[in-house]
XYZ file of C-alpha atoms in Angstrom:
582
model
C -33.922 20.415 -60.064
C -34.097 17.454 -57.714
C -31.154 15.115 -57.328
C -31.627 11.589 -58.694
C -29.680 9.086 -56.611
C -28.328 5.839 -57.963
C -29.680 2.560 -56.641
C -26.728 1.795 -54.366
C -26.458 5.368 -53.128
C -30.116 5.378 -52.135
C -29.641 1.996 -50.485
C -26.724 3.376 -48.456
C -28.873 6.302 -47.300
C -31.660 3.966 -46.251
C -29.213 1.866 -44.221
C -28.053 4.958 -42.329
C -31.582 6.239 -41.748
C -32.871 2.849 -40.611
C -30.069 2.406 -38.077
C -30.445 5.966 -36.825
C -34.216 5.656 -36.488
C -34.388 9.100 -38.026
C -35.362 9.711 -41.646
C -34.574 13.404 -41.893
C -31.053 13.351 -40.442
C -28.250 15.065 -42.333
C -25.925 12.351 -43.680
C -22.314 13.595 -43.756
C -20.916 10.710 -45.808
C -21.764 7.233 -47.102
C -19.763 4.000 -47.301
C -19.403 1.791 -50.367
C -17.554 -1.415 -51.156
C -14.863 -1.379 -53.884
C -17.495 -2.949 -56.167
C -19.663 0.161 -55.765
C -22.275 -1.587 -53.612
C -23.461 0.035 -50.400
C -21.460 -1.172 -47.377
C -24.186 -2.543 -45.103
C -22.124 -2.673 -41.928
C -20.321 0.671 -42.078
C -23.479 2.575 -43.041
C -25.306 0.863 -40.188
C -22.557 1.914 -37.757
C -22.861 5.522 -38.954
C -26.604 5.476 -38.312
C -26.114 3.924 -34.867
C -23.499 6.527 -34.015
C -26.074 9.212 -34.743
C -28.610 7.355 -32.591
C -26.340 6.972 -29.550
C -24.343 10.212 -29.696
C -27.413 12.461 -29.802
C -26.506 16.121 -29.645
C -22.797 15.222 -29.682
C -22.971 13.956 -33.289
C -22.142 17.425 -34.638
C -19.183 17.670 -32.259
C -17.858 14.338 -33.557
C -18.159 15.537 -37.173
C -16.383 18.750 -36.232
C -13.548 16.702 -34.791
C -13.227 14.593 -37.967
C -13.092 17.798 -40.012
C -10.356 19.236 -37.782
C -7.621 17.045 -39.291
C -8.811 16.752 -42.923
C -5.879 18.906 -44.084
C -3.397 16.260 -42.898
C -1.862 13.802 -45.375
C -2.666 11.129 -42.729
C -6.369 11.921 -42.887
C -7.386 8.542 -44.358
C -5.293 6.653 -41.783
C -6.901 8.575 -38.911
C -10.399 8.070 -40.356
C -9.982 4.292 -40.510
C -8.435 4.003 -37.039
C -11.163 6.090 -35.436
C -13.823 4.067 -37.232
C -12.582 1.115 -35.140
C -13.051 3.166 -31.974
C -16.580 4.298 -32.831
C -17.508 0.839 -34.144
C -16.638 -0.669 -30.762
C -18.630 2.016 -28.942
C -21.799 1.716 -31.040
C -21.824 -2.092 -31.080
C -21.613 -2.269 -27.292
C -24.408 0.296 -27.036
C -26.731 -1.299 -29.577
C -26.126 -5.044 -29.130
C -28.658 -5.559 -26.296
C -31.394 -4.101 -28.534
C -30.192 -5.574 -31.845
C -28.566 -9.040 -31.398
C -28.320 -9.458 -35.184
C -25.554 -6.847 -35.085
C -23.186 -9.555 -33.822
C -23.582 -11.652 -36.982
C -23.277 -8.520 -39.142
C -20.042 -7.716 -37.335
C -18.647 -11.194 -37.954
C -19.601 -11.040 -41.626
C -17.737 -7.744 -41.935
C -14.700 -9.243 -40.186
C -14.712 -12.241 -42.565
C -14.921 -9.936 -45.569
C -11.986 -7.909 -44.235
C -9.908 -11.087 -43.790
C -10.801 -12.208 -47.303
C -9.411 -8.926 -48.683
C -6.464 -8.897 -46.270
C -5.235 -12.333 -47.309
C -4.938 -11.149 -50.929
C -2.674 -8.228 -50.065
C 1.060 -8.345 -50.611
C 3.481 -6.737 -48.159
C 4.083 -3.969 -50.703
C 0.362 -3.230 -50.924
C 0.159 -3.041 -47.137
C 3.058 -0.621 -47.022
C 1.403 1.467 -49.734
C -1.415 1.829 -47.218
C -0.206 1.857 -43.627
C 1.204 -1.164 -41.777
C 0.061 0.116 -38.384
C -3.508 0.450 -39.593
C -3.486 -3.128 -40.932
C -2.205 -4.342 -37.580
C -5.005 -2.551 -35.727
C -7.626 -3.929 -38.094
C -6.201 -7.432 -37.940
C -6.233 -7.330 -34.119
C -9.853 -6.136 -34.040
C -11.305 -8.569 -36.554
C -9.268 -11.536 -35.278
C -10.758 -10.869 -31.835
C -14.290 -10.658 -33.301
C -13.850 -14.011 -35.092
C -12.089 -15.745 -32.216
C -8.892 -16.159 -34.231
C -5.397 -16.135 -32.807
C -4.437 -12.522 -32.110
C -1.475 -11.130 -34.079
C 1.772 -10.364 -32.275
C 2.074 -6.615 -31.739
C 4.631 -4.379 -30.138
C 3.697 -3.255 -26.642
C 2.866 0.237 -27.906
C 0.638 -1.067 -30.698
C -1.052 -3.519 -28.338
C -1.929 -0.574 -26.067
C -3.281 1.355 -29.055
C -5.390 -1.598 -30.215
C -6.898 -1.940 -26.759
C -7.572 1.786 -26.425
C -9.400 1.749 -29.760
C -11.995 -0.524 -28.125
C -14.123 2.349 -26.856
C -16.432 1.347 -24.049
C -20.133 2.163 -24.065
C -19.577 3.733 -20.635
C -17.840 6.736 -22.251
C -20.243 9.712 -22.278
C -21.123 10.672 -25.839
C -19.998 14.230 -25.129
C -16.466 12.917 -24.422
C -16.019 10.801 -27.577
C -14.308 13.550 -29.587
C -11.921 14.282 -26.711
C -10.985 10.598 -26.430
C -10.290 10.381 -30.177
C -8.189 13.535 -30.103
C -6.179 12.146 -27.178
C -5.356 9.002 -29.198
C -4.037 11.007 -32.156
C -1.924 13.177 -29.858
C -0.396 10.358 -27.795
C 0.149 7.697 -30.460
C 0.743 9.812 -33.574
C 2.073 13.057 -32.085
C -0.500 14.954 -34.126
C -1.410 18.379 -32.717
C -2.473 20.418 -35.756
C -6.232 20.364 -35.124
C -7.864 23.313 -36.839
C -10.910 25.181 -35.672
C -13.675 23.967 -37.940
C -17.371 24.633 -38.213
C -19.794 21.887 -39.145
C -22.707 23.200 -41.124
C -25.257 20.555 -42.040
C -26.977 22.340 -44.875
C -29.697 20.737 -46.961
C -29.046 21.701 -50.556
C -30.804 20.001 -53.451
C -31.121 16.714 -51.628
C -27.502 16.460 -50.451
C -26.099 17.341 -47.041
C -22.470 18.303 -46.774
C -20.532 19.246 -43.665
C -18.248 22.147 -44.385
C -14.588 22.155 -43.519
C -12.119 24.756 -42.306
C -13.998 27.992 -41.709
C -11.000 29.376 -39.879
C -7.466 28.426 -40.806
C -3.957 29.676 -40.230
C -2.135 31.104 -43.212
C 1.488 30.622 -44.226
C 3.232 31.985 -47.281
C 3.856 29.394 -49.965
C 4.288 29.030 -53.684
C 2.265 26.439 -55.602
C 4.490 23.935 -57.325
C 4.007 21.173 -59.892
C 6.871 19.103 -58.492
C 6.287 16.044 -56.355
C 7.575 16.625 -52.829
C 9.306 13.871 -50.869
C 10.006 12.943 -47.272
C 13.764 12.824 -47.184
C 16.642 14.640 -48.754
C 18.020 12.044 -51.157
C 16.770 10.233 -54.211
C 17.129 6.961 -52.289
C 14.515 7.910 -49.719
C 11.680 8.946 -51.979
C 8.292 8.523 -50.351
C 5.714 10.309 -52.511
C 3.385 12.705 -50.767
C 0.296 14.376 -52.159
C 1.438 17.337 -54.154
C -0.053 20.391 -55.748
C 1.062 22.848 -53.147
C 3.620 23.253 -50.418
C 2.090 24.483 -47.192
C -1.536 25.122 -46.402
C -2.461 28.660 -47.303
C -4.167 30.179 -50.300
C -2.771 32.256 -53.142
C -3.773 35.899 -53.005
C -1.552 37.763 -55.465
C -0.836 37.383 -59.169
C 2.604 38.339 -60.434
C 4.467 38.297 -63.728
C 6.638 35.544 -62.248
C 3.538 33.329 -61.933
C 2.675 33.830 -65.598
C 6.250 33.076 -66.639
C 6.148 29.882 -64.577
C 2.870 28.796 -66.209
C 4.281 29.488 -69.688
C 7.495 27.614 -68.921
C 5.612 24.567 -67.616
C 2.710 24.313 -70.055
C 3.797 26.053 -73.251
C 2.706 29.265 -74.996
C -0.872 30.498 -74.787
C -3.047 30.233 -77.886
C -5.018 33.307 -76.774
C -4.087 36.856 -77.631
C -3.809 39.292 -74.732
C -7.101 40.845 -75.836
C -8.873 37.478 -75.962
C -7.553 36.464 -72.557
C -8.504 39.799 -71.020
C -12.015 39.469 -72.448
C -12.484 35.949 -71.081
C -11.177 36.919 -67.648
C -13.456 39.950 -67.517
C -16.420 37.685 -68.259
C -15.568 34.615 -66.185
C -13.171 35.635 -63.413
C -15.771 37.382 -61.298
C -17.473 36.821 -57.940
C -16.133 33.507 -56.541
C -13.344 33.504 -59.169
C -12.332 37.152 -58.811
C -8.730 36.226 -57.923
C -8.318 33.798 -60.819
C -6.753 33.921 -64.271
C -7.184 31.807 -67.404
C -4.649 30.139 -69.661
C -5.278 28.066 -72.794
C -2.442 26.192 -74.482
C -1.672 23.364 -76.886
C 1.583 22.532 -75.133
C 5.008 22.777 -76.711
C 5.466 21.935 -80.376
C 7.496 18.739 -81.032
C 10.412 20.729 -82.428
C 10.372 23.276 -79.624
C 13.750 24.071 -78.079
C 12.215 26.167 -75.347
C 14.638 26.842 -72.528
C 13.514 28.248 -69.228
C 15.742 29.998 -66.745
C 13.433 28.663 -64.035
C 15.091 25.521 -62.667
C 11.854 24.070 -61.338
C 10.042 24.615 -64.643
C 12.785 22.639 -66.400
C 12.325 19.797 -63.925
C 8.577 19.895 -64.559
C 9.176 19.635 -68.324
C 11.448 16.642 -67.744
C 8.867 14.978 -65.472
C 6.158 15.529 -68.096
C 8.339 13.952 -70.775
C 8.941 10.907 -68.566
C 5.203 10.560 -67.994
C 4.634 10.850 -71.745
C 7.023 7.931 -72.237
C 5.244 5.882 -69.536
C 1.874 6.502 -71.176
C 3.208 5.380 -74.544
C 4.893 2.347 -72.986
C 1.634 1.145 -71.421
C -0.122 1.697 -74.754
C 2.491 -0.357 -76.622
C 2.307 -3.094 -73.988
C -1.490 -3.320 -74.204
C -1.787 -2.427 -77.904
C -3.939 -5.358 -79.023
C -6.378 -5.104 -76.120
C -6.697 -1.334 -76.561
C -7.306 -1.542 -80.312
C -9.879 -4.295 -79.776
C -11.571 -2.093 -77.178
C -11.656 0.826 -79.625
C -13.208 -1.396 -82.298
C -15.893 -2.689 -79.928
C -16.653 0.790 -78.596
C -16.931 2.222 -82.108
C -19.293 -0.563 -83.213
C -21.497 -0.106 -80.143
C -21.628 3.650 -80.638
C -22.505 3.271 -84.306
C -25.473 1.056 -83.425
C -26.557 3.500 -80.756
C -26.284 6.555 -83.012
C -28.227 4.911 -85.826
C -31.122 4.494 -83.421
C -31.086 8.102 -82.242
C -29.961 10.033 -85.318
C -32.029 10.576 -88.435
C -30.876 9.210 -91.810
C -30.128 11.783 -94.489
C -33.075 12.095 -96.921
C -32.668 11.194 -100.595
C -34.849 11.859 -103.628
C -37.134 8.948 -104.484
C -40.182 7.912 -106.506
C -42.297 7.813 -103.352
C -42.267 9.289 -99.883
C -42.794 12.880 -98.735
C -43.326 15.245 -101.673
C -40.948 18.163 -102.197
C -43.236 21.173 -102.911
C -40.530 23.259 -104.596
C -39.992 20.702 -107.421
C -43.431 19.030 -107.544
C -44.087 20.766 -110.889
C -41.524 18.439 -112.498
C -43.822 15.409 -112.148
C -46.557 16.486 -114.652
C -44.321 18.754 -116.694
C -41.254 16.599 -117.223
C -42.593 13.231 -116.042
C -39.872 13.298 -113.394
C -41.207 11.107 -110.617
C -38.242 11.685 -108.270
C -39.900 14.584 -106.478
C -40.253 12.782 -103.171
C -37.966 12.349 -100.153
C -37.348 9.158 -98.206
C -34.752 8.210 -95.551
C -31.459 7.217 -97.132
C -28.702 4.874 -96.019
C -26.363 7.607 -94.757
C -26.759 9.051 -91.272
C -26.339 12.740 -90.534
C -23.877 12.748 -87.639
C -24.332 16.188 -86.158
C -22.768 15.403 -82.789
C -19.525 16.972 -81.642
C -17.793 15.604 -78.527
C -15.486 17.466 -76.165
C -13.624 15.223 -73.707
C -12.264 16.967 -70.608
C -9.710 15.132 -68.438
C -9.162 16.087 -64.810
C -5.378 16.448 -64.499
C -5.060 17.454 -60.844
C -2.595 15.876 -58.419
C -5.253 13.493 -57.107
C -5.028 11.677 -60.473
C -1.262 11.123 -60.318
C -1.511 7.386 -59.557
C -3.726 6.780 -62.600
C -2.105 8.950 -65.272
C -1.393 6.283 -67.888
C -4.833 4.693 -67.483
C -6.554 8.069 -67.914
C -4.447 8.886 -70.982
C -5.390 5.540 -72.556
C -9.077 6.011 -71.759
C -9.013 9.446 -73.398
C -7.232 7.980 -76.422
C -9.771 5.151 -76.756
C -12.710 7.552 -76.654
C -11.150 9.829 -79.257
C -10.281 7.007 -81.673
C -13.698 5.337 -81.362
C -15.492 8.611 -82.066
C -13.179 9.434 -84.970
C -14.028 6.098 -86.611
C -17.607 7.387 -86.813
C -16.364 10.660 -88.370
C -17.489 12.674 -85.332
C -15.498 15.800 -84.465
C -13.818 15.220 -81.094
C -11.493 17.303 -78.966
C -9.605 16.149 -75.862
C -8.292 18.598 -73.267
C -7.000 18.351 -69.712
C -7.076 20.968 -66.984
C -5.083 22.015 -63.936
C -5.151 24.985 -61.571
C -1.957 26.543 -60.272
C -0.872 29.901 -58.860
C -4.358 31.344 -59.491
C -4.331 30.157 -63.163
C -6.838 27.652 -64.499
C -4.989 26.006 -67.384
C -6.855 24.313 -70.239
C -4.376 22.204 -72.209
C -5.727 21.135 -75.613
C -4.237 17.712 -76.265
C -6.243 17.124 -79.455
C -8.388 19.568 -81.447
C -11.341 18.743 -83.737
C -9.148 19.075 -86.817
C -6.202 17.144 -85.404
C -6.326 13.439 -86.348
C -3.233 12.454 -84.370
C -4.879 11.059 -81.227
C -1.497 9.925 -79.893
C -0.965 13.498 -78.709
C -3.349 12.616 -75.879
C -0.472 10.662 -74.355
C 1.025 14.033 -73.374
C -1.430 13.915 -70.452
C 0.157 14.297 -67.020
C -1.361 15.161 -63.659
C -0.263 17.878 -61.236
C -1.594 20.886 -59.362
C -5.186 21.540 -58.349
C -8.522 21.592 -60.200
C -11.041 24.434 -60.270
C -13.717 22.503 -62.134
C -16.399 25.194 -62.170
C -14.183 27.820 -63.789
C -12.745 25.344 -66.291
C -16.214 24.228 -67.439
C -17.225 27.850 -67.965
C -14.030 28.433 -69.951
C -14.767 25.396 -72.124
C -18.271 26.749 -72.741
C -16.758 29.947 -74.131
C -14.316 27.991 -76.302
C -17.065 25.904 -77.928
C -18.457 27.347 -81.160
C -22.225 27.705 -80.955
C -22.737 28.334 -84.686
C -21.132 25.213 -86.151
C -24.436 23.373 -86.525
C -23.419 20.594 -84.146
C -24.949 19.332 -80.924
C -22.058 19.433 -78.461
C -21.597 16.748 -75.829
C -19.075 17.424 -73.056
C -17.674 14.317 -71.323
C -15.725 15.022 -68.129
C -13.440 12.281 -66.794
C -13.221 13.126 -63.117
C -12.850 11.967 -59.523
C -15.506 14.545 -58.497
C -13.226 16.327 -56.045
C -12.851 19.984 -57.112
C -10.232 21.732 -54.984
C -8.029 24.750 -55.628
C -5.395 26.720 -53.737
C -6.876 30.095 -54.708
C -9.446 31.342 -52.201
C -12.905 32.606 -52.891
C -13.743 36.010 -51.389
C -15.726 36.190 -48.129
C -19.490 35.932 -48.244
C -21.394 39.139 -47.669
C -21.249 40.103 -44.003
C -18.260 37.842 -43.273
C -14.563 38.630 -42.883
C -13.366 35.098 -43.591
C -12.112 33.963 -46.961
C -13.531 30.681 -48.257
C -11.591 27.752 -49.626
C -12.453 26.385 -53.043
C -13.182 22.962 -51.640
C -15.960 20.911 -50.088
C -19.547 22.085 -50.477
C -18.634 25.456 -51.997
C -16.607 23.849 -54.802
C -19.259 21.207 -55.478
C -21.978 23.837 -55.733
C -19.890 26.041 -58.044
C -19.148 23.100 -60.337
C -22.793 22.044 -60.331
C -23.827 25.586 -61.309
C -21.314 25.525 -64.172
C -22.773 22.241 -65.453
C -26.267 23.764 -65.338
C -25.047 26.804 -67.296
C -23.715 24.567 -70.077
C -26.971 22.607 -70.216
C -28.995 25.803 -70.417
C -26.807 26.716 -73.394
C -27.900 23.438 -75.060
C -24.546 21.775 -74.391
C -25.075 18.363 -72.830
C -22.677 17.435 -70.014
C -21.962 13.999 -68.558
C -19.211 12.482 -66.420
C -17.090 9.357 -66.478
C -16.417 8.912 -62.756
C -13.065 7.293 -61.978
C -12.795 8.160 -58.285
C -13.300 6.296 -55.022
C -16.740 5.089 -53.942
C -16.865 7.603 -51.093
C -17.227 10.403 -53.667
C -20.199 8.927 -55.518
C -22.281 11.468 -53.624
C -20.200 14.282 -55.122
C -20.595 13.163 -58.726
C -24.378 12.882 -58.417
C -24.557 16.357 -56.870
C -22.600 17.852 -59.771
C -23.898 15.888 -62.766
C -27.252 14.537 -61.601
C -27.985 11.187 -63.233
C -25.786 11.786 -66.282
C -22.710 9.904 -65.123
C -21.256 6.416 -65.197
C -18.576 4.848 -63.024
C -15.549 3.193 -64.638
C -12.989 1.355 -62.513
C -11.132 -0.574 -65.225
C -10.271 0.180 -68.834
C -12.283 -2.908 -69.822
C -15.444 -1.258 -68.446
C -15.066 1.860 -70.584
C -16.900 0.620 -73.678
C -20.144 -0.432 -72.003
C -20.111 2.488 -69.572
C -19.439 5.136 -72.209
C -22.225 3.844 -74.443
C -24.620 3.980 -71.479
C -23.606 7.577 -70.788
C -24.033 8.664 -74.429
C -27.434 6.975 -74.473
C -28.523 8.914 -71.378
C -27.379 12.186 -72.920
C -29.048 11.506 -76.280
C -32.312 10.744 -74.505
C -32.135 14.170 -72.868
C -31.616 15.778 -76.290
C -34.481 13.838 -77.859
C -36.870 14.515 -74.975
């Protein structure tokens, strides 16, 4: 199956290829504006970097991959973009004078965005990065340069890489900056493997890595010892190694955090024997409906109790946002339901009724001459046979923690709109932790209390491929319905439990990067082969648009605001129904 790229994604690729002067180069990543449009300038710089670095391009990618495990990865990426931007512009400008106006346009656009930011928003990013960017783009536009500390002024000047630097030394210069100005030394030996797979090229990260013992945790970790100094860090795991062993303590922790399993031991053993093989050989499965409202469950595990308390607080936040935006949400549900009804009437066949004309019914045709009963024909009636069944799957990994209430509301809106059309709908979320992939059923087909979806909270990792295969096993194939699976995702599968080494290798593989994307894509294909249609509502950053198209092909839509959900969801359902009809 060939990959179908979206318009802006294909445009971004063309920008890179045109600047590189090479139309078969492996593209490691693409740049998009917050609006989803291809970023003309940044994609051009990437292509020019390929053009001027030659054989050193792979070395530069290897260097970028060497710090991807750091929580400062995005900061380092943006700072080093300034360095490489300066280098490529100086190299290319004599041949391409128009690059100067492109550079100024980019600087103006940055200033336009910068002037809208509050101090709090800057601090949520990184003040030092904003200072470096402001210095660079003020210089490009001839504006007054910002006042910087002597150390930051030196950094800003050193980020202006000269074209006289040999391409082979670029990675060394970038590494030196991170060491001297950020005291970062944890560069990890990484292989870059530009592999062409189904139209997408992905550079692989972390072939070799050091291992440290750790225990996966659902608690948010903080810099600082007191409640007054809370600075949230990415959570999901403490440390950087991978889980290798499963213990009874892990199962007890999962039960204490998520609630009792709805599977019997025999059912769970059967599912694990079928699904937890090959790349998932170290994994386990857990399906739950959470704790009952009247549950007085008490856990001796202190951390599990804290997790329960954190989940309850998130539940309250989700409900509070719903109450605050009640009218807008209910109006959105009404509009979405009406749009879906119109769409379904076009694609679904009306139920036939007996009539005096139409298609004759052979089994009762004798009644016409014998009993003068002329209602022996069938014609389309007014009622529509809704045979669709929708399963909504919410990514609940730690990467979604900043958007928990919005995701809960989006799941609620989808469920309520579909229920208004009398379609069976289930809503579940999934996490991965301590080798367990947990499927938490927030709302079942039979459950009409959609407010239970507000139990949604994000934590841990996400092993998308295994979860999709588990959902496939949970779906009844003999219920006479056409199942549609809608995954709300940021298209970034990543888990702390390793995959076993490939044949002939001694190195374990991380469930991340290309390997995780390919596994998830294979799982999607398995569902589609089983006549279960799968589509995605993409809620991640523009940089991962490549990932979502690799996994789901063309059956995805991007939603950035709750207000966009109605139109986007209808477009996705329409795409999926076309596949069924065709």
